[in-house]
Amino acid sequence: MSDKTNIILDGKKIQAQSGETILDVARRNDIEIPTLCHDPRLKPFTSCYVCVVEVQGMRGLQPSCSTKITEGMKVTTNNSKVRKGRKTALDLMLSNHYADCAAPCKQTCPAGVDVQGYISHIDKGQYHEAVALIKDTNPLPAICGRICVRPCEVACRRNLLDEGAPVGIDYMKRFASDFDLESKDKWVPDLEKSTGKKVAIIGAGPGGLSAAFYLQKLGHQADIFESAPAAGGWLRYGIPEYRLPNDILQKEVDNITELGVNIFYNKKFGDNLSYADIKKDYDASILTIGSQKGTLIGCEGDDAENVFSGIDFLKEMEESGKPYDFTGKRVAVVGGGNTAMDCCRTSIRCGSTEVYVIYRRTEKEMPANPIEIHESKIEGVNYKLLTNPVRVNKDEEGKVKSVTCLKMELGEPDASGRRRPVPVDGSEFDLEVDYILAAIGQKTQVEFLDNINKITDEGELKLNRWGDIEADPETLQTGISSVFAAGDGVTGPSTVIAAIAQAKTAALSCNQYLNGAEITPPKKEFLSKKDNFKVQVSSEYEGCFPTQLREEMPVLDADNRVNFEEVELGYASEEVAKHEAQRCLECGCVKYFNCDLKDYATEYEVDQNKFAGDYNEYKVDFRHPFIEIDNNKCILCSRCIRICKEVVGADALGLVNRGFHTFVAPSMADRLQDSTCESCGLCISTCPTGAITENVIFKPGPIKTDKVKTICNYCSVGCEIILDHKSNFVMKVSGSEGKINPDGNLCRYPKFGFNYLNDHARITKPLLKEKGKFKEISFNKAYDIIIDKINQVNPDENAFFAGARLSNEEMYLIQKMARAGVKTNNITSLHYLNRGDGYTFNSRNNVPFDQIKGASKIYLLGSEINEDNAVVGFMINNAQHENNVPVELITTHEDSSMVRKVDNVMKITSYYHFIKAVNYYLVSNNFHNAMYISDNCDGYEEYKEELLKENFDELVRLSGVPFMDTVVEFAKSFNNEMNAIIVFSEKEISGNASYELFNLSMLTGKLGKTSNGLVSLKEKNNSQGLFDMGICPKLGVGTQPIDDPDLVKLMKKKWKVDELPTVINESQFEHLEEGDIKNLFFFGEDPLGTAKKAVRVAGWISVADFVVVQDAFMTKTASKADLILPSSFPTESGGSFTNSQKVYQEFEPVFVSEVDRLSHEQIADLMKKLGVKQKTNLDDIRVESMSLLSTVKENRLKFVYTHNDNYHRVFNNGCDSITKYFEDAFEKAFED
Amino acid sequence: MENTKIIVGLGSCGIAAGAKKVFDKIQDIQNENNLKFDLQKTSCIGMCYREPLVEIIDETGSYMYGEIDEKKATEIIEQHIFENKPIKDYVVKSDNFKTVDNTFIDDQVKITLRNCGYIDPENIEEYEARDGYRAIKKIAGQQVSRLDVIQTIIDSGLRGRGGGGFPTGLKWKFANNNKAEDKYIICNADEGDPGAFMDRSVLEGDPHAVIEGMIIGAYAMEATGGVIYCRAEYPLAIKRLEIALEQARAKGYLGKNILGIHGFNLDIYIKEGAGAFVCGEETALIASIEGERGMPRKRPPFPAASGLWKQPTNINNVETFANIPWILINGAGEYAKYGTEKSKGTKVFALAGKIVRSGLAEVPMGMSIKDVIFKIGGGIQNGKKFKAVQMGGPSGGCIPESLIDTIVDYDSVNATGAIMGSGGMVVMDEDTCMIDVAKFFLDFTEKESCGKCTFCRIGTKRMLEILNRITDGEGKEGDIERLEELAYQIKDSSLCGLGQTAPNPVLTTIKYFRHEYEAHINDKKCPAKACTKLLTYEIIPDACTGCTVCAKKCPTDAIDGGRKEVHFIRQEDCIQCGSCYTKCKFDAIKVY
C-alpha cells in the first residue's frame, strides 16, 4: 500500500500522506479552514461543525478535522453551501452565548474608547500607556476627562451594584491625561512616513483637531483653518473655564500642533478663505465647522433687549475676556441641556443671585449631565420645571421685564421616547427677570456652500433637511468626493465625543481617498452582547463582586465659586485613581483580541439574534486561584476536558447533563481545586473562547500586549515560553513551540509563576548594611568594599556560590572570577552542596524527551513528575494515552500524587538499595549484556567484584520491596523489555543511586539506545550548567578535572593570567561547617530561606566576616548580608541555559533592565578590579568558554561502584528564592 | 389433570397488568386444593392488549385466556380445571375455535418470537427442547467453517434489525476480515425508541436465543469477548439474561473450547447502560462500555476495524441475534422465503398509539402497513379515522393515509421519508395534531442529544422552540421554511444517527401535513383541535339551559349569564382550558 494519497483540494491536485485529515492537508497547503473544536495536540473530536467542507459523493457536509483523505477525494473548502453551514453553526452557538465581548462602556462611547483597557493601565500605574490607548480613539482626553457627557458611565454596570455610582471612568481618564500632560516624557504618537498629501480642515474645534491628529499620524499634512483667533471652537468659546480651563485646552491643542499640524487663525471659510485656494493647495478637505448659530426662544417678544442665545452669551464673554456684570440682576435660562447649565452656572459667577432654569419637562428628562444639575443647585440655581415660556414681556425701553410661562404636564411619549409636555390650561404666570438666555439649540451656518459648489466640478455639496451638511453616514464623504465632513455640522448640535468619533471616521475615509483606495467603513466587528438576551439587573451582580464606594471628585467649596476657577480639582493621588480602577467589573471579555469564536463570527457575519430563544446562564466561577471558568462563553468543544485527559492525564474536567443543558464542570467535585486538577493551565491554552481564562490578581484588560520569547527559569526541562507584556508588565505567559516543548505545552510554574517579574519590591541598587540598616550605594563603592574585603584574607578564605537558576554566562564569569581573580577553587553551588558527585554525569546519554513516546514501558522512579517536571509528565501521559505505553511508578512516597495516573505502583523504602539489588541479581546471574559492555564500558569486572561482596538478601531487605520476588521480576522484565525507559528525578534520587541507575542501564545495554535507558530530571533550569561551566571545586568548564595540565595551560592562556589556584578543597560543606570561610559570596541563591535546617546556615553566615549576596529580592539571606548587589533578570540580561538533557538554549534580553549594571557586568566589573580583563558581550563570553573545551578527552562509559546511599539534601526549592516564592504562594493560594 | 399445564405470562407487560397477582392466586388455589396441574411461567406472547394472559393446555388443546384478574382466575380454575368446561368468553386464542383475536395471530410468522410466550425463559431445557443450542451444536458437530456460517447469514438476506438495515452477514464478514488478538461481539440491547419494546420482549421471553446468536457470531468472526449492552431500565431482562448466561456457562455453551471447538473461547457479560438514548449508537455504546461519557465519534474508523478497546468489534441488535440460530437450523433459503427482494425474513413491530390491539407482532416483510394496522392491529380505537403512522420512532417519520398501502420493507418505507427503524409503529387518528406529534418526537431527541454537535444540541432546540411557537398560536410567516432549512442543516452536519435523523418527524409531517402547519400559522387554528391555545369555545345559545355549571367551573370567570339564561363566553378572558366543554352536560359548548 502506498503511503501517499492523491486528492483534489479546491480544484488543485495535491499529494498528501495517507491517514491525514482534510484539515491537516488544507492547513499545510495554506487553505484556511475555520475550526473551534480542533487542537493539533489532541485527537480529532468533531463537535463544533465549523470546519465543514464538501466532499464529492458524500452526503451532507463533512467535518474536515476528522475526515481522513481517501484516494481521489474531491474536496471543496469554500462554497456557498459550506459557508452557509459554517455560518449557521456559529449563529446557533452564539444564540446561546450569554456574554459580552466588549464592555458596555466601550460600546456606548460614540468613539468606542477602550475604557476597560485604560483602566487596566491605570491599575498598573501605566498612565502614558493609558493615554496612548485613549488616543487611539480620542485625541483630547484631558478635555473629555472634564467635560464629556459620559454615556459610558450611564451604561456602566457598577450602577447596578453600587446604586447610581458608576465607575469614575471620566475622572480616571482625566487623571491619566493630566499625569501625562504634566510629565516630562508625555506620550507622543509615532507618525507614519510622510505621504506628501495635504488635507485642509475647516474649523479647529474638537472635530477639526481630532481629524488633524489622525491624518497627521497617518503621514498626511493636516492644516486647520479657524475663523477665530484661537483654537478649540466650542471648547473654548462655549464651555466656561470653570469646567474647562483654557490652559488645559491649549496643552492638548499644542500636543496636536507639535505633531506638525498647522492652524491658521482668523480664516473664515467662504469669507477670507475660498474653496478655490483649498482646492489648489490641498488634496482633500474635511469640514468640521460645528453648529454655530444660536436660536432664540421663538415666542412673542423674544426680540426684546437682554434676550440672547446662550451660546452667544458664552462666546461673547470668552472673546471679550470679560464676564458680564449680573450683580443684582435676575436671569432666566431656557433649556435643559448642558449649554443651559453652562449659562446658569456662569450667570451665578457673573454675580446674579437669582438664576432660574426654565425647562418644560422634569429633571429626569433633562439632557444635561446629572453632575452639572447637581453642581448648579449647590451654586444656588432655581429650577422651574414643567414650565414653558410663551411670551417675553418688555418694558417701555424694549428691555425684558418678565417672561410669561405656562405650567406643563407630561403626556404620551413622543418619537424620542420622552413623554411629550402638554400645557396645563389656565396655568399662566409671570416671572420677572432682567435677562433671558435661550439655550435651546443651535443651527449650522453654511454660507460657504455656494462658494464650494461654484468652484467644484466633482459633485455637489448638499444640505440635509435639517440644514446640516449631507454626508454618507458610514464614511462621512460628502457629495464631493474629496470633501469629508464631521461633527455638529453634520449631525446638528451634539456632544464633543460624538464629534471626535466622527472626525476619526472622516479622517480614515479621507485617508482611503488619499491612498486611492475604495472608501469603505471598517468591517463590522461581531460583538456578543448580554443585552441581546435580557436587560441586566442588579441581582446578577450582587454578591458576585464586592461593593466599593466611588471615589468622589474633590471640588471647590460652593461658597468659593464666584470666579471662573476650575470647580473639579482632580483626584488627589495615584492611589485614588488606582483604587477607583478596582471598581471596574471587567465586563468585556479578556479574550477580546484573540478569540477564535469572535473572529469567525465577524468573518461569517453572525447574527446573534437570528436563532434567539432559550439560553443558558451560569455564574462565573472565580474560586480557583489561577483558573477562571465562565460557562456562559463555553461552546462545548471539550478541548479543556480532552487536553486534561489526553495530555495532562489529570482528567479533572467533564461534561454534565445532556442536550442543550450540557456544561463543563470539574469531575466529581464542586470546585476545580477539589478535583484532580493539577493547575497546569493547559485548559486555558486550548480554550478557543473566553470560557476558561487566567484568574489574575491585576486588572487584565484586555489590552493589546507585546509578545517576547524566553526560556522558563524554573525546572530543568527547558521549555520555551512567551511573555505577553505591556511596557514590561507581564500579563500572561503561554507556551511557545520550543525545541523542548514543540506542542507549546507548559506547566503551572511558568504559567502562573510570573508575578515576580512585576514585583515592585525588587532590589535595583547596591545596598550596604550600616548599623543594621541597608542604604543605597554606588556600584563602584560596592566593588571597592568587596575588593578590599577579598584583599584582607587568604584566597581560600573566600567562598563563591552560584545558583542553579543563573545563566551559563553568569556562572562562567563567577568561577572565572574566583579562579583567575581571587585565586581560589572555592567555587560551588549550594544546590549540590554535600550531595556527592553522582549528579555530575547523569545527563549523559539520556533518552531525548521526544523519544519517550517510543517506549514499550516507562518506569517512574521517585519522580512526582506531574508536579516537578510536568511537561515531561505530559509526554509520558500522552504516550500512555495515545500509544498504550504502560507506566509503572516505583516510589517511596506513602501518598504519591502519581498513583492514579500510572498503570502499576511499586512501593519501596530505598531507591538506592532497590536498584543495587536489581544490579546484583543481573550480575550474579550473568544476565548482563556482555557485548554492549565490552563495546562501550569500562570497569565492569571491578564493579562486579565489589558488588558481589554484598549480600543480596540484605539489599532486598533494605530496598523495602513487598516481596523478595519483586526485585527479580523487575530485573527480568526490565532487562527483557524492548524499549524501557526509567525516568528519575534528582529531587528524590541520591547521587549514588544515580550511579547505580547508570550501572543498571549499562548492564542491560540500554543506555544511549533509541527510546531506551534513562531520563534524569534535575531540579533547576540550569542545574546542568553548573557542571558545564565549572561551578565545582574540582571541575572546570566541560566537567574537566580542574588540575588537568592541558586545561590549566589553556585557562592561563585564555584568561591571560600567570597563576591559577592549585589547592582543591573538595568539600565546601565541611569548610562552611568548620567556619573556615571569612568572605561568603552568594550569587542567586537563598540558603537561609530554603535550608532544611536554617540554624545551620545561620551559623555559617554569622561566623563569616563579610557576606555578599547578589539577588533581585530581599531574601532571607540577603537581609543577613553585609552587602547586596542587585541582580538582573534573565529577561533583561539574556543568556543561555542548559537543560537536563544537555540541550543548550540561548535567549535574548527582552526587557529593559531595571538594574543599571546587569548581573554578569557586575562580575566583570569586579574582575577588572581584580586585574582580570573581561569582555561582557554574551557572544564573547560564550566563545571564550567554548574555547576551553578543546582539551576535553574522549570518555568511555564507566561502571562506578558505590558503597552507600548518600541522600543528603541541604536545601529545598533548588536553593532558589524565586522558586520558593512561587511554591509558597501556590500552596497558600489553595489554603481555604 | 397431571398432564394439564397452566402457563402465566410474566413479561414486564403482564406483570404491569397484574399477572404476578394472578400467578400467585393460581398457585394459592393449587396449594390449597393440592392440585396436580403443572403451573409454569412464560413471557410475553405479543398480545399486550390482552394482558394478563393465562394459557391452559390440556388433552383437548390450548386455551389462552385474556385480561385475567384474580377473580377470573378463580373462575377459570373452577370451571376449566375442575369441570373441564373452558370459559369461551374469556378465551382469546385456542386451537379449537376461532376468537375475535384470531386475525392478530393468524397472519403473523414467528421466527424471532418463536419461543416468546411458549417457554419458561428461566429454564434452559425448555429452550433446548425447542431446537435451542442446536445451531451451535450443529456447527461444532459438523465442523461448519466460519466462512460457511457467514455465507449462510449472507444468503439468508438478514439485515440489521436495530434500524440500520445493514446486511448482517456482510458485517460479520468485515469483522472476520479484521484480524486481531482480541475481538469483541456486542449485543445492542439499549432499546430506547419511545413506543418500541420488541428487544425487551425477546430478552425477557427468549434470552438464550440471543445468547446463542452471539455465540454463533463470535465463532464466525473469532471474537474473544462478548458484551450485552442493556439499559438498566430493563431489570427483568437483565435478571433473565443473567440466569441464562449462568446456565449457558454451566452447560459449556460459554467458556473455553466451546463444544469442543478448539480455541473457541467466549464469555459474555452484561453492561448496564444508564438510559441515554444516544448509547444505542454504536460508537457511543462503545464509549459507554469503556467507562466514558456516551458520546458518538466520527466514523470511520468503524467499530469493525477499531471498536471496543480499539479492537475489531461487531455490534448487532437483539432481534438480529435472535434470528441467527433459526437461520442456521432451517437454512438460509427457508428464511429468505419470506419477504421481498431486498428485505428478507420477518420483522417484529411494536404496535402502539390509537390502535385497537397494541402489542408485538411479527410479520413477513412485504406485508402492507394497512394489513399490519388493520388486520393484525385491529384498526383504530373507537372507530375513529386513521390519520398517520409514525414508523421508526424519533428517527423515523409519519406515513399518511395516502401511503398506507406501502409494504414493510426497508426500501419502501425509506421512500416515504420514514424509516423501518427498530419497528415501532405509533398509530394516530383524526384527533391527533401532527405538529404535536412532531413536537413529541423532537422534544425527545432534543433532550436525548448528547450535547456534542452544535447542530444537534442547539439546532433541535431551536426547531422545538419554533414548533412550540406554532402550537401556541405564535407562528410566524416563514416558520415552515425556517424549520425546513434548519432541519436539512442539522441532518447534514451531525455526527451520529441521532442528529442526522432528529428532524425527520418534522420533515415528514411538513411533507404530508403542510396544510396543518399553515392552518396553525396563518389561521391560528389546530385542525385536529388538539392545541388548546388555538381553540375557540363558544356557547350554542339554543342548547344552553342556563344551568350555570360552566360559569362556576370557569377558572377565569370568563362566562357571563344568569340562571336559566343563555350563557356567553367572553373570548378576551378565555384561556382555552376546556373546563366548560368537559363540564357541560348539554353539549352546548362549541369548539372550533
PDB file of N, CA and C in Angstrom, chain A residues 4 93 213 468 501 529 595 703 922 965 995 1088 1122 1124:
ATOM      1  N   LYS A   4       1.158   7.433   0.108  1.00  0.00           N
ATOM      2  CA  LYS A   4       0.749   8.733  -0.426  1.00  0.00           C
ATOM      3  C   LYS A   4      -0.673   8.603  -0.958  1.00  0.00           C
ATOM      4  N   MET A  93     -24.406  28.625  17.850  1.00  0.00           N
ATOM      5  CA  MET A  93     -23.554  28.700  19.038  1.00  0.00           C
ATOM      6  C   MET A  93     -23.741  30.018  19.763  1.00  0.00           C
ATOM      7  N   PHE A 213      -5.274  65.245  13.968  1.00  0.00           N
ATOM      8  CA  PHE A 213      -4.426  64.309  14.708  1.00  0.00           C
ATOM      9  C   PHE A 213      -4.291  62.992  13.945  1.00  0.00           C
ATOM     10  N   ASP A 468     -28.219  70.697   7.829  1.00  0.00           N
ATOM     11  CA  ASP A 468     -26.826  70.329   8.095  1.00  0.00           C
ATOM     12  C   ASP A 468     -26.205  69.705   6.838  1.00  0.00           C
ATOM     13  N   ALA A 501     -15.564  61.236  17.460  1.00  0.00           N
ATOM     14  CA  ALA A 501     -15.778  59.939  16.815  1.00  0.00           C
ATOM     15  C   ALA A 501     -15.941  60.127  15.312  1.00  0.00           C
ATOM     16  N   LYS A 529     -23.492  40.241  22.972  1.00  0.00           N
ATOM     17  CA  LYS A 529     -23.957  41.185  23.996  1.00  0.00           C
ATOM     18  C   LYS A 529     -24.945  40.513  24.926  1.00  0.00           C
ATOM     19  N   CYS A 595      -9.957  35.932  20.358  1.00  0.00           N
ATOM     20  CA  CYS A 595     -10.996  34.912  20.492  1.00  0.00           C
ATOM     21  C   CYS A 595     -11.319  34.353  19.108  1.00  0.00           C
ATOM     22  N   ILE A 703      -5.942  44.233  27.094  1.00  0.00           N
ATOM     23  CA  ILE A 703      -5.220  45.227  26.322  1.00  0.00           C
ATOM     24  C   ILE A 703      -4.302  44.514  25.355  1.00  0.00           C
ATOM     25  N   LEU A 922      21.192  -9.191  38.385  1.00  0.00           N
ATOM     26  CA  LEU A 922      21.604  -9.315  36.978  1.00  0.00           C
ATOM     27  C   LEU A 922      23.052  -9.783  36.874  1.00  0.00           C
ATOM     28  N   ASP A 965      10.532 -11.650  45.505  1.00  0.00           N
ATOM     29  CA  ASP A 965      10.485 -11.836  44.057  1.00  0.00           C
ATOM     30  C   ASP A 965      10.390 -10.529  43.281  1.00  0.00           C
ATOM     31  N   TYR A 995      24.317   6.787  40.192  1.00  0.00           N
ATOM     32  CA  TYR A 995      25.396   5.926  39.687  1.00  0.00           C
ATOM     33  C   TYR A 995      24.880   4.511  39.441  1.00  0.00           C
ATOM     34  N   LEU A1088      19.464  30.667  53.387  1.00  0.00           N
ATOM     35  CA  LEU A1088      18.713  30.818  54.640  1.00  0.00           C
ATOM     36  C   LEU A1088      17.223  30.574  54.433  1.00  0.00           C
ATOM     37  N   ASP A1122      26.015  41.630  54.307  1.00  0.00           N
ATOM     38  CA  ASP A1122      26.612  42.939  54.587  1.00  0.00           C
ATOM     39  C   ASP A1122      26.484  43.841  53.388  1.00  0.00           C
ATOM     40  N   ILE A1124      24.617  43.927  49.345  1.00  0.00           N
ATOM     41  CA  ILE A1124      23.773  43.260  48.343  1.00  0.00           C
ATOM     42  C   ILE A1124      24.026  43.889  46.981  1.00  0.00           C
TER      43      ILE A1124
END
